[in-house]
Amino acid sequence: MKIKSLLLIASLFCSVVAFAQKGELNRGKASYSKFNEVKQIGSAELGLKDLEAAKTSLEKAAENDKTNNLSETWTYLALVYSDYVLLDSTGGADEYKQKALAAIEKAKSTEGADEQAENIDVAAKTLAQAELTVGVKAFENQDFAGAYTAFAKGLEYLPGDTLFSYYAGLAAINAQDYPNAIEKYKTLLDHDDFSSLSQVYLDLSRLYLMQEDTTSAIQYAKEGSAKFPENQELATQNIELNLQAGNEAEVIADISSQIEKDPSNAVLHYYHGIALGASGQNDEAEAAYKKSIELDPQSVNAYINLGGLMLNKGIEVFREASKLPANEQQKYNEQAKIGNQLVDEALPFLEKATEIDPTSAVAWQNLRTYYQLKENTEKVNEIQEKMNSLN
């Protein structure tokens, strides 16, 4: 026999041996491919025999010295185990989950890992899908703590996934686990393409408010309203928080901008009155409150603030008049007349506030102040009795 023929026979022999050594791996891959075809059309349960056959072959390949150092072997084992996790309903999912995780780690550290990167990612996504199913079911059953655990586990398989982060944050909110809700929602802020990002900013602001962290609540409301200027809820949140914090001057422009977009919004005009009044622009504040009342005749807070603002203008005139020396009686009388006119202008608004909301202590207190200025003791006592009855 010629040397060339001997070499050819030797080459064929080596190929047959190599194929035999990878036989279980190839059979496992083929069986898994059959299962996956059935799975793709939504009938994974019909392919369980093929999945079991794949598991048997691949576990043998994992024990074989010639194939246990191949990423391909462990990748397909990870795929098989992760599908068992997804399909299992008998309580064995945890065991397969641990096997799948071990196989993924092995696949990443053995020969050919780069070529198997896509399939390794599929295995991780399948594990995450299983956690998603568990989490959604728990959420529907109002087991919000359990739902959070499942969604957070999904993030271990798919770090940074926006869907799992959002669901985990939402579950934590419903479980009243506000620190974890904040943590999960904050991971979404760098994802400008996330469809619910405006809601995330709004929820973060509200969550920090629940934690009594007003500074952070304002920060996220401000950032959110700047990023989503058309979002009215965020704009309102930013305005309200700043008004409550005494930052009225900072939001005058923001309120004006919102009024331009929604000029018939009585609440915005009311907020505008607060901000303008706190900034010393009393005439403009008065006009804003009147506009709020025009748009909403039942806006009790606008009546209270407008009446109080006009009352204070009269009180300030009386205060300045009282500083005049005794020999300037005529000037005092002139100032007192102006003061009386101003407080009289406030009276209809003061009275209307008590009519709209007869339980408002502030409304009654303002009206009592009016009659104190008028030195009407009978009315002062009458109003005081009503205020006492509110307690």
mmCIF file with all atom_site columns, C-alpha atoms in Angstrom, residues 115-316:
data_model
loop_
_atom_site.group_PDB
_atom_site.id
_atom_site.type_symbol
_atom_site.label_atom_id
_atom_site.label_alt_id
_atom_site.label_comp_id
_atom_site.label_asym_id
_atom_site.label_entity_id
_atom_site.label_seq_id
_atom_site.pdbx_PDB_ins_code
_atom_site.Cartn_x
_atom_site.Cartn_y
_atom_site.Cartn_z
_atom_site.occupancy
_atom_site.B_iso_or_equiv
_atom_site.pdbx_formal_charge
_atom_site.auth_seq_id
_atom_site.auth_comp_id
_atom_site.auth_asym_id
_atom_site.auth_atom_id
_atom_site.pdbx_PDB_model_num
ATOM 1   C CA . GLU A 1 115 ? -18.756 31.959 19.162 1.00 0.00 ? 115 GLU A CA 1
ATOM 2   C CA . GLN A 1 116 ? -21.450 30.969 21.664 1.00 0.00 ? 116 GLN A CA 1
ATOM 3   C CA . ALA A 1 117 ? -22.081 34.476 23.047 1.00 0.00 ? 117 ALA A CA 1
ATOM 4   C CA . GLU A 1 118 ? -25.469 34.825 21.344 1.00 0.00 ? 118 GLU A CA 1
ATOM 5   C CA . ASN A 1 119 ? -26.735 31.465 22.598 1.00 0.00 ? 119 ASN A CA 1
ATOM 6   C CA . ILE A 1 120 ? -25.429 32.189 26.111 1.00 0.00 ? 120 ILE A CA 1
ATOM 7   C CA . ASP A 1 121 ? -27.436 35.398 26.027 1.00 0.00 ? 121 ASP A CA 1
ATOM 8   C CA . VAL A 1 122 ? -30.536 33.440 24.945 1.00 0.00 ? 122 VAL A CA 1
ATOM 9   C CA . ALA A 1 123 ? -30.149 31.124 27.944 1.00 0.00 ? 123 ALA A CA 1
ATOM 10  C CA . ALA A 1 124 ? -29.950 34.123 30.297 1.00 0.00 ? 124 ALA A CA 1
ATOM 11  C CA . LYS A 1 125 ? -33.016 35.675 28.673 1.00 0.00 ? 125 LYS A CA 1
ATOM 12  C CA . THR A 1 126 ? -34.935 32.419 29.092 1.00 0.00 ? 126 THR A CA 1
ATOM 13  C CA . LEU A 1 127 ? -34.150 32.392 32.805 1.00 0.00 ? 127 LEU A CA 1
ATOM 14  C CA . ALA A 1 128 ? -35.270 36.005 32.991 1.00 0.00 ? 128 ALA A CA 1
ATOM 15  C CA . GLN A 1 129 ? -38.487 35.133 31.161 1.00 0.00 ? 129 GLN A CA 1
ATOM 16  C CA . ALA A 1 130 ? -39.196 32.508 33.796 1.00 0.00 ? 130 ALA A CA 1
ATOM 17  C CA . GLU A 1 131 ? -38.762 35.120 36.537 1.00 0.00 ? 131 GLU A CA 1
ATOM 18  C CA . LEU A 1 132 ? -41.022 37.495 34.596 1.00 0.00 ? 132 LEU A CA 1
ATOM 19  C CA . THR A 1 133 ? -43.760 34.869 34.556 1.00 0.00 ? 133 THR A CA 1
ATOM 20  C CA . VAL A 1 134 ? -43.401 34.303 38.293 1.00 0.00 ? 134 VAL A CA 1
ATOM 21  C CA . GLY A 1 135 ? -43.328 38.038 38.996 1.00 0.00 ? 135 GLY A CA 1
ATOM 22  C CA . VAL A 1 136 ? -46.394 38.867 36.905 1.00 0.00 ? 136 VAL A CA 1
ATOM 23  C CA . LYS A 1 137 ? -48.373 36.069 38.554 1.00 0.00 ? 137 LYS A CA 1
ATOM 24  C CA . ALA A 1 138 ? -47.355 37.270 42.020 1.00 0.00 ? 138 ALA A CA 1
ATOM 25  C CA . PHE A 1 139 ? -48.269 40.863 41.097 1.00 0.00 ? 139 PHE A CA 1
ATOM 26  C CA . GLU A 1 140 ? -51.696 39.789 39.862 1.00 0.00 ? 140 GLU A CA 1
ATOM 27  C CA . ASN A 1 141 ? -52.208 37.969 43.171 1.00 0.00 ? 141 ASN A CA 1
ATOM 28  C CA . GLN A 1 142 ? -51.168 41.180 44.995 1.00 0.00 ? 142 GLN A CA 1
ATOM 29  C CA . ASP A 1 143 ? -48.079 39.490 46.401 1.00 0.00 ? 143 ASP A CA 1
ATOM 30  C CA . PHE A 1 144 ? -46.039 42.582 45.650 1.00 0.00 ? 144 PHE A CA 1
ATOM 31  C CA . ALA A 1 145 ? -43.026 41.582 47.756 1.00 0.00 ? 145 ALA A CA 1
ATOM 32  C CA . GLY A 1 146 ? -42.853 38.264 45.900 1.00 0.00 ? 146 GLY A CA 1
ATOM 33  C CA . ALA A 1 147 ? -43.214 40.060 42.578 1.00 0.00 ? 147 ALA A CA 1
ATOM 34  C CA . TYR A 1 148 ? -40.360 42.397 43.477 1.00 0.00 ? 148 TYR A CA 1
ATOM 35  C CA . THR A 1 149 ? -38.119 39.432 44.346 1.00 0.00 ? 149 THR A CA 1
ATOM 36  C CA . ALA A 1 150 ? -38.840 37.785 40.992 1.00 0.00 ? 150 ALA A CA 1
ATOM 37  C CA . PHE A 1 151 ? -38.278 40.943 38.948 1.00 0.00 ? 151 PHE A CA 1
ATOM 38  C CA . ALA A 1 152 ? -35.094 41.750 40.866 1.00 0.00 ? 152 ALA A CA 1
ATOM 39  C CA . LYS A 1 153 ? -33.902 38.192 40.170 1.00 0.00 ? 153 LYS A CA 1
ATOM 40  C CA . GLY A 1 154 ? -34.577 38.759 36.486 1.00 0.00 ? 154 GLY A CA 1
ATOM 41  C CA . LEU A 1 155 ? -32.173 41.698 36.635 1.00 0.00 ? 155 LEU A CA 1
ATOM 42  C CA . GLU A 1 156 ? -29.426 39.334 37.760 1.00 0.00 ? 156 GLU A CA 1
ATOM 43  C CA . TYR A 1 157 ? -29.782 37.542 34.428 1.00 0.00 ? 157 TYR A CA 1
ATOM 44  C CA . LEU A 1 158 ? -30.312 40.715 32.382 1.00 0.00 ? 158 LEU A CA 1
ATOM 45  C CA . PRO A 1 159 ? -28.445 43.517 34.204 1.00 0.00 ? 159 PRO A CA 1
ATOM 46  C CA . GLY A 1 160 ? -29.789 46.953 33.355 1.00 0.00 ? 160 GLY A CA 1
ATOM 47  C CA . ASP A 1 161 ? -32.873 45.685 31.519 1.00 0.00 ? 161 ASP A CA 1
ATOM 48  C CA . THR A 1 162 ? -35.385 48.555 31.547 1.00 0.00 ? 162 THR A CA 1
ATOM 49  C CA . LEU A 1 163 ? -38.509 46.384 31.647 1.00 0.00 ? 163 LEU A CA 1
ATOM 50  C CA . PHE A 1 164 ? -37.355 44.415 34.697 1.00 0.00 ? 164 PHE A CA 1
ATOM 51  C CA . SER A 1 165 ? -36.116 47.585 36.411 1.00 0.00 ? 165 SER A CA 1
ATOM 52  C CA . TYR A 1 166 ? -39.475 49.294 35.884 1.00 0.00 ? 166 TYR A CA 1
ATOM 53  C CA . TYR A 1 167 ? -41.497 46.278 37.001 1.00 0.00 ? 167 TYR A CA 1
ATOM 54  C CA . ALA A 1 168 ? -39.281 45.812 40.061 1.00 0.00 ? 168 ALA A CA 1
ATOM 55  C CA . GLY A 1 169 ? -39.712 49.473 40.992 1.00 0.00 ? 169 GLY A CA 1
ATOM 56  C CA . LEU A 1 170 ? -43.475 49.282 40.489 1.00 0.00 ? 170 LEU A CA 1
ATOM 57  C CA . ALA A 1 171 ? -43.735 46.142 42.627 1.00 0.00 ? 171 ALA A CA 1
ATOM 58  C CA . ALA A 1 172 ? -41.631 47.765 45.350 1.00 0.00 ? 172 ALA A CA 1
ATOM 59  C CA . ILE A 1 173 ? -43.928 50.818 45.377 1.00 0.00 ? 173 ILE A CA 1
ATOM 60  C CA . ASN A 1 174 ? -46.958 48.599 45.849 1.00 0.00 ? 174 ASN A CA 1
ATOM 61  C CA . ALA A 1 175 ? -45.124 46.705 48.594 1.00 0.00 ? 175 ALA A CA 1
ATOM 62  C CA . GLN A 1 176 ? -44.374 50.091 50.224 1.00 0.00 ? 176 GLN A CA 1
ATOM 63  C CA . ASP A 1 177 ? -40.687 49.281 49.901 1.00 0.00 ? 177 ASP A CA 1
ATOM 64  C CA . TYR A 1 178 ? -39.793 52.815 48.885 1.00 0.00 ? 178 TYR A CA 1
ATOM 65  C CA . PRO A 1 179 ? -35.961 52.631 49.128 1.00 0.00 ? 179 PRO A CA 1
ATOM 66  C CA . ASN A 1 180 ? -35.830 49.707 46.669 1.00 0.00 ? 180 ASN A CA 1
ATOM 67  C CA . ALA A 1 181 ? -38.378 51.419 44.425 1.00 0.00 ? 181 ALA A CA 1
ATOM 68  C CA . ILE A 1 182 ? -36.153 54.506 44.300 1.00 0.00 ? 182 ILE A CA 1
ATOM 69  C CA . GLU A 1 183 ? -33.061 52.407 43.609 1.00 0.00 ? 183 GLU A CA 1
ATOM 70  C CA . LYS A 1 184 ? -34.653 50.551 40.696 1.00 0.00 ? 184 LYS A CA 1
ATOM 71  C CA . TYR A 1 185 ? -36.264 53.648 39.157 1.00 0.00 ? 185 TYR A CA 1
ATOM 72  C CA . LYS A 1 186 ? -33.044 55.640 39.278 1.00 0.00 ? 186 LYS A CA 1
ATOM 73  C CA . THR A 1 187 ? -31.364 53.051 37.045 1.00 0.00 ? 187 THR A CA 1
ATOM 74  C CA . LEU A 1 188 ? -33.836 54.041 34.305 1.00 0.00 ? 188 LEU A CA 1
ATOM 75  C CA . LEU A 1 189 ? -32.886 57.716 34.166 1.00 0.00 ? 189 LEU A CA 1
ATOM 76  C CA . ASP A 1 190 ? -30.064 57.226 31.660 1.00 0.00 ? 190 ASP A CA 1
ATOM 77  C CA . HIS A 1 191 ? -32.393 55.492 29.192 1.00 0.00 ? 191 HIS A CA 1
ATOM 78  C CA . ASP A 1 192 ? -33.862 58.409 27.252 1.00 0.00 ? 192 ASP A CA 1
ATOM 79  C CA . ASP A 1 193 ? -35.673 56.000 24.939 1.00 0.00 ? 193 ASP A CA 1
ATOM 80  C CA . PHE A 1 194 ? -37.619 54.347 27.760 1.00 0.00 ? 194 PHE A CA 1
ATOM 81  C CA . SER A 1 195 ? -41.279 54.970 27.000 1.00 0.00 ? 195 SER A CA 1
ATOM 82  C CA . SER A 1 196 ? -42.368 55.558 30.614 1.00 0.00 ? 196 SER A CA 1
ATOM 83  C CA . LEU A 1 197 ? -39.456 57.811 31.599 1.00 0.00 ? 197 LEU A CA 1
ATOM 84  C CA . SER A 1 198 ? -41.678 60.813 32.366 1.00 0.00 ? 198 SER A CA 1
ATOM 85  C CA . GLN A 1 199 ? -43.682 58.671 34.796 1.00 0.00 ? 199 GLN A CA 1
ATOM 86  C CA . VAL A 1 200 ? -40.438 57.475 36.389 1.00 0.00 ? 200 VAL A CA 1
ATOM 87  C CA . TYR A 1 201 ? -39.432 61.088 37.137 1.00 0.00 ? 201 TYR A CA 1
ATOM 88  C CA . LEU A 1 202 ? -42.870 61.812 38.586 1.00 0.00 ? 202 LEU A CA 1
ATOM 89  C CA . ASP A 1 203 ? -42.849 58.668 40.724 1.00 0.00 ? 203 ASP A CA 1
ATOM 90  C CA . LEU A 1 204 ? -39.320 59.372 41.965 1.00 0.00 ? 204 LEU A CA 1
ATOM 91  C CA . SER A 1 205 ? -40.397 62.831 43.085 1.00 0.00 ? 205 SER A CA 1
ATOM 92  C CA . ARG A 1 206 ? -43.380 61.381 44.914 1.00 0.00 ? 206 ARG A CA 1
ATOM 93  C CA . LEU A 1 207 ? -41.308 58.580 46.455 1.00 0.00 ? 207 LEU A CA 1
ATOM 94  C CA . TYR A 1 208 ? -38.772 61.022 47.868 1.00 0.00 ? 208 TYR A CA 1
ATOM 95  C CA . LEU A 1 209 ? -41.635 63.092 49.246 1.00 0.00 ? 209 LEU A CA 1
ATOM 96  C CA . MET A 1 210 ? -42.904 59.980 51.047 1.00 0.00 ? 210 MET A CA 1
ATOM 97  C CA . GLN A 1 211 ? -39.394 59.637 52.479 1.00 0.00 ? 211 GLN A CA 1
ATOM 98  C CA . GLU A 1 212 ? -39.667 63.262 53.674 1.00 0.00 ? 212 GLU A CA 1
ATOM 99  C CA . ASP A 1 213 ? -36.786 64.238 51.395 1.00 0.00 ? 213 ASP A CA 1
ATOM 100 C CA . THR A 1 214 ? -38.261 67.410 49.897 1.00 0.00 ? 214 THR A CA 1
ATOM 101 C CA . THR A 1 215 ? -34.974 68.498 48.333 1.00 0.00 ? 215 THR A CA 1
ATOM 102 C CA . SER A 1 216 ? -34.702 65.332 46.236 1.00 0.00 ? 216 SER A CA 1
ATOM 103 C CA . ALA A 1 217 ? -38.416 65.415 45.473 1.00 0.00 ? 217 ALA A CA 1
ATOM 104 C CA . ILE A 1 218 ? -37.999 68.912 44.012 1.00 0.00 ? 218 ILE A CA 1
ATOM 105 C CA . GLN A 1 219 ? -34.827 67.880 42.171 1.00 0.00 ? 219 GLN A CA 1
ATOM 106 C CA . TYR A 1 220 ? -36.516 65.079 40.206 1.00 0.00 ? 220 TYR A CA 1
ATOM 107 C CA . ALA A 1 221 ? -39.680 67.073 39.584 1.00 0.00 ? 221 ALA A CA 1
ATOM 108 C CA . LYS A 1 222 ? -37.545 69.899 38.191 1.00 0.00 ? 222 LYS A CA 1
ATOM 109 C CA . GLU A 1 223 ? -35.397 67.583 36.055 1.00 0.00 ? 223 GLU A CA 1
ATOM 110 C CA . GLY A 1 224 ? -38.445 65.737 34.785 1.00 0.00 ? 224 GLY A CA 1
ATOM 111 C CA . SER A 1 225 ? -40.405 68.869 33.896 1.00 0.00 ? 225 SER A CA 1
ATOM 112 C CA . ALA A 1 226 ? -37.369 70.256 32.062 1.00 0.00 ? 226 ALA A CA 1
ATOM 113 C CA . LYS A 1 227 ? -36.945 67.035 30.076 1.00 0.00 ? 227 LYS A CA 1
ATOM 114 C CA . PHE A 1 228 ? -40.673 66.674 29.387 1.00 0.00 ? 228 PHE A CA 1
ATOM 115 C CA . PRO A 1 229 ? -42.007 70.251 29.173 1.00 0.00 ? 229 PRO A CA 1
ATOM 116 C CA . GLU A 1 230 ? -45.353 69.065 27.771 1.00 0.00 ? 230 GLU A CA 1
ATOM 117 C CA . ASN A 1 231 ? -46.054 66.801 30.727 1.00 0.00 ? 231 ASN A CA 1
ATOM 118 C CA . GLN A 1 232 ? -48.563 68.693 32.862 1.00 0.00 ? 232 GLN A CA 1
ATOM 119 C CA . GLU A 1 233 ? -48.324 66.357 35.862 1.00 0.00 ? 233 GLU A CA 1
ATOM 120 C CA . LEU A 1 234 ? -44.585 66.892 36.161 1.00 0.00 ? 234 LEU A CA 1
ATOM 121 C CA . ALA A 1 235 ? -44.949 70.636 35.707 1.00 0.00 ? 235 ALA A CA 1
ATOM 122 C CA . THR A 1 236 ? -47.614 70.769 38.412 1.00 0.00 ? 236 THR A CA 1
ATOM 123 C CA . GLN A 1 237 ? -45.527 68.624 40.749 1.00 0.00 ? 237 GLN A CA 1
ATOM 124 C CA . ASN A 1 238 ? -42.561 70.946 40.283 1.00 0.00 ? 238 ASN A CA 1
ATOM 125 C CA . ILE A 1 239 ? -44.680 74.051 40.877 1.00 0.00 ? 239 ILE A CA 1
ATOM 126 C CA . GLU A 1 240 ? -46.480 72.703 43.932 1.00 0.00 ? 240 GLU A CA 1
ATOM 127 C CA . LEU A 1 241 ? -43.344 71.426 45.648 1.00 0.00 ? 241 LEU A CA 1
ATOM 128 C CA . ASN A 1 242 ? -41.505 74.697 45.121 1.00 0.00 ? 242 ASN A CA 1
ATOM 129 C CA . LEU A 1 243 ? -44.470 76.688 46.423 1.00 0.00 ? 243 LEU A CA 1
ATOM 130 C CA . GLN A 1 244 ? -44.613 74.461 49.511 1.00 0.00 ? 244 GLN A CA 1
ATOM 131 C CA . ALA A 1 245 ? -40.878 74.877 50.026 1.00 0.00 ? 245 ALA A CA 1
ATOM 132 C CA . GLY A 1 246 ? -41.070 78.658 49.802 1.00 0.00 ? 246 GLY A CA 1
ATOM 133 C CA . ASN A 1 247 ? -39.319 78.840 46.438 1.00 0.00 ? 247 ASN A CA 1
ATOM 134 C CA . GLU A 1 248 ? -42.082 80.906 44.861 1.00 0.00 ? 248 GLU A CA 1
ATOM 135 C CA . ALA A 1 249 ? -39.829 83.232 42.864 1.00 0.00 ? 249 ALA A CA 1
ATOM 136 C CA . GLU A 1 250 ? -38.163 80.261 41.175 1.00 0.00 ? 250 GLU A CA 1
ATOM 137 C CA . VAL A 1 251 ? -41.360 78.999 39.568 1.00 0.00 ? 251 VAL A CA 1
ATOM 138 C CA . ILE A 1 252 ? -43.068 82.191 38.393 1.00 0.00 ? 252 ILE A CA 1
ATOM 139 C CA . ALA A 1 253 ? -41.709 81.650 34.884 1.00 0.00 ? 253 ALA A CA 1
ATOM 140 C CA . ASP A 1 254 ? -42.668 77.959 34.969 1.00 0.00 ? 254 ASP A CA 1
ATOM 141 C CA . ILE A 1 255 ? -46.238 78.809 35.957 1.00 0.00 ? 255 ILE A CA 1
ATOM 142 C CA . SER A 1 256 ? -46.472 81.466 33.258 1.00 0.00 ? 256 SER A CA 1
ATOM 143 C CA . SER A 1 257 ? -45.287 78.918 30.712 1.00 0.00 ? 257 SER A CA 1
ATOM 144 C CA . GLN A 1 258 ? -47.948 76.427 31.787 1.00 0.00 ? 258 GLN A CA 1
ATOM 145 C CA . ILE A 1 259 ? -50.649 79.123 31.676 1.00 0.00 ? 259 ILE A CA 1
ATOM 146 C CA . GLU A 1 260 ? -49.701 79.844 28.066 1.00 0.00 ? 260 GLU A CA 1
ATOM 147 C CA . LYS A 1 261 ? -50.338 76.184 27.268 1.00 0.00 ? 261 LYS A CA 1
ATOM 148 C CA . ASP A 1 262 ? -53.497 75.928 29.355 1.00 0.00 ? 262 ASP A CA 1
ATOM 149 C CA . PRO A 1 263 ? -54.953 79.420 29.905 1.00 0.00 ? 263 PRO A CA 1
ATOM 150 C CA . SER A 1 264 ? -58.294 78.112 31.198 1.00 0.00 ? 264 SER A CA 1
ATOM 151 C CA . ASN A 1 265 ? -56.718 76.217 34.086 1.00 0.00 ? 265 ASN A CA 1
ATOM 152 C CA . ALA A 1 266 ? -57.967 77.948 37.249 1.00 0.00 ? 266 ALA A CA 1
ATOM 153 C CA . VAL A 1 267 ? -55.474 76.142 39.482 1.00 0.00 ? 267 VAL A CA 1
ATOM 154 C CA . LEU A 1 268 ? -52.504 77.471 37.516 1.00 0.00 ? 268 LEU A CA 1
ATOM 155 C CA . HIS A 1 269 ? -53.746 81.038 37.908 1.00 0.00 ? 269 HIS A CA 1
ATOM 156 C CA . TYR A 1 270 ? -54.177 80.385 41.640 1.00 0.00 ? 270 TYR A CA 1
ATOM 157 C CA . TYR A 1 271 ? -50.581 79.108 41.849 1.00 0.00 ? 271 TYR A CA 1
ATOM 158 C CA . HIS A 1 272 ? -49.480 82.162 39.898 1.00 0.00 ? 272 HIS A CA 1
ATOM 159 C CA . GLY A 1 273 ? -51.147 84.373 42.504 1.00 0.00 ? 273 GLY A CA 1
ATOM 160 C CA . ILE A 1 274 ? -49.279 82.603 45.312 1.00 0.00 ? 274 ILE A CA 1
ATOM 161 C CA . ALA A 1 275 ? -45.906 82.954 43.584 1.00 0.00 ? 275 ALA A CA 1
ATOM 162 C CA . LEU A 1 276 ? -46.445 86.584 42.620 1.00 0.00 ? 276 LEU A CA 1
ATOM 163 C CA . GLY A 1 277 ? -47.727 87.539 46.066 1.00 0.00 ? 277 GLY A CA 1
ATOM 164 C CA . ALA A 1 278 ? -44.778 85.902 47.796 1.00 0.00 ? 278 ALA A CA 1
ATOM 165 C CA . SER A 1 279 ? -42.479 87.851 45.502 1.00 0.00 ? 279 SER A CA 1
ATOM 166 C CA . GLY A 1 280 ? -44.085 91.152 46.468 1.00 0.00 ? 280 GLY A CA 1
ATOM 167 C CA . GLN A 1 281 ? -45.962 91.628 43.195 1.00 0.00 ? 281 GLN A CA 1
ATOM 168 C CA . ASN A 1 282 ? -49.292 92.174 44.925 1.00 0.00 ? 282 ASN A CA 1
ATOM 169 C CA . ASP A 1 283 ? -51.202 93.846 42.091 1.00 0.00 ? 283 ASP A CA 1
ATOM 170 C CA . GLU A 1 284 ? -50.259 91.041 39.705 1.00 0.00 ? 284 GLU A CA 1
ATOM 171 C CA . ALA A 1 285 ? -51.128 88.462 42.363 1.00 0.00 ? 285 ALA A CA 1
ATOM 172 C CA . GLU A 1 286 ? -54.535 90.062 42.849 1.00 0.00 ? 286 GLU A CA 1
ATOM 173 C CA . ALA A 1 287 ? -55.196 89.857 39.113 1.00 0.00 ? 287 ALA A CA 1
ATOM 174 C CA . ALA A 1 288 ? -54.141 86.207 39.061 1.00 0.00 ? 288 ALA A CA 1
ATOM 175 C CA . TYR A 1 289 ? -56.510 85.289 41.902 1.00 0.00 ? 289 TYR A CA 1
ATOM 176 C CA . LYS A 1 290 ? -59.370 87.121 40.200 1.00 0.00 ? 290 LYS A CA 1
ATOM 177 C CA . LYS A 1 291 ? -58.687 85.203 36.995 1.00 0.00 ? 291 LYS A CA 1
ATOM 178 C CA . SER A 1 292 ? -58.747 81.939 38.923 1.00 0.00 ? 292 SER A CA 1
ATOM 179 C CA . ILE A 1 293 ? -62.127 82.903 40.411 1.00 0.00 ? 293 ILE A CA 1
ATOM 180 C CA . GLU A 1 294 ? -63.426 83.896 36.994 1.00 0.00 ? 294 GLU A CA 1
ATOM 181 C CA . LEU A 1 295 ? -62.531 80.458 35.642 1.00 0.00 ? 295 LEU A CA 1
ATOM 182 C CA . ASP A 1 296 ? -63.715 78.598 38.739 1.00 0.00 ? 296 ASP A CA 1
ATOM 183 C CA . PRO A 1 297 ? -66.264 80.478 40.882 1.00 0.00 ? 297 PRO A CA 1
ATOM 184 C CA . GLN A 1 298 ? -65.946 77.758 43.542 1.00 0.00 ? 298 GLN A CA 1
ATOM 185 C CA . SER A 1 299 ? -62.187 78.179 43.950 1.00 0.00 ? 299 SER A CA 1
ATOM 186 C CA . VAL A 1 300 ? -62.303 78.722 47.698 1.00 0.00 ? 300 VAL A CA 1
ATOM 187 C CA . ASN A 1 301 ? -58.535 79.019 48.107 1.00 0.00 ? 301 ASN A CA 1
ATOM 188 C CA . ALA A 1 302 ? -58.415 81.791 45.528 1.00 0.00 ? 302 ALA A CA 1
ATOM 189 C CA . TYR A 1 303 ? -61.152 83.658 47.433 1.00 0.00 ? 303 TYR A CA 1
ATOM 190 C CA . ILE A 1 304 ? -59.290 83.183 50.720 1.00 0.00 ? 304 ILE A CA 1
ATOM 191 C CA . ASN A 1 305 ? -55.970 84.373 49.326 1.00 0.00 ? 305 ASN A CA 1
ATOM 192 C CA . LEU A 1 306 ? -57.452 87.269 47.385 1.00 0.00 ? 306 LEU A CA 1
ATOM 193 C CA . GLY A 1 307 ? -59.479 88.457 50.367 1.00 0.00 ? 307 GLY A CA 1
ATOM 194 C CA . GLY A 1 308 ? -56.445 88.118 52.620 1.00 0.00 ? 308 GLY A CA 1
ATOM 195 C CA . LEU A 1 309 ? -54.223 89.981 50.167 1.00 0.00 ? 309 LEU A CA 1
ATOM 196 C CA . MET A 1 310 ? -56.661 92.901 49.887 1.00 0.00 ? 310 MET A CA 1
ATOM 197 C CA . LEU A 1 311 ? -57.218 92.921 53.640 1.00 0.00 ? 311 LEU A CA 1
ATOM 198 C CA . ASN A 1 312 ? -53.466 93.112 54.247 1.00 0.00 ? 312 ASN A CA 1
ATOM 199 C CA . LYS A 1 313 ? -53.176 96.086 51.889 1.00 0.00 ? 313 LYS A CA 1
ATOM 200 C CA . GLY A 1 314 ? -55.707 97.962 54.028 1.00 0.00 ? 314 GLY A CA 1
ATOM 201 C CA . ILE A 1 315 ? -54.007 96.884 57.252 1.00 0.00 ? 315 ILE A CA 1
ATOM 202 C CA . GLU A 1 316 ? -50.680 98.176 55.951 1.00 0.00 ? 316 GLU A CA 1
#
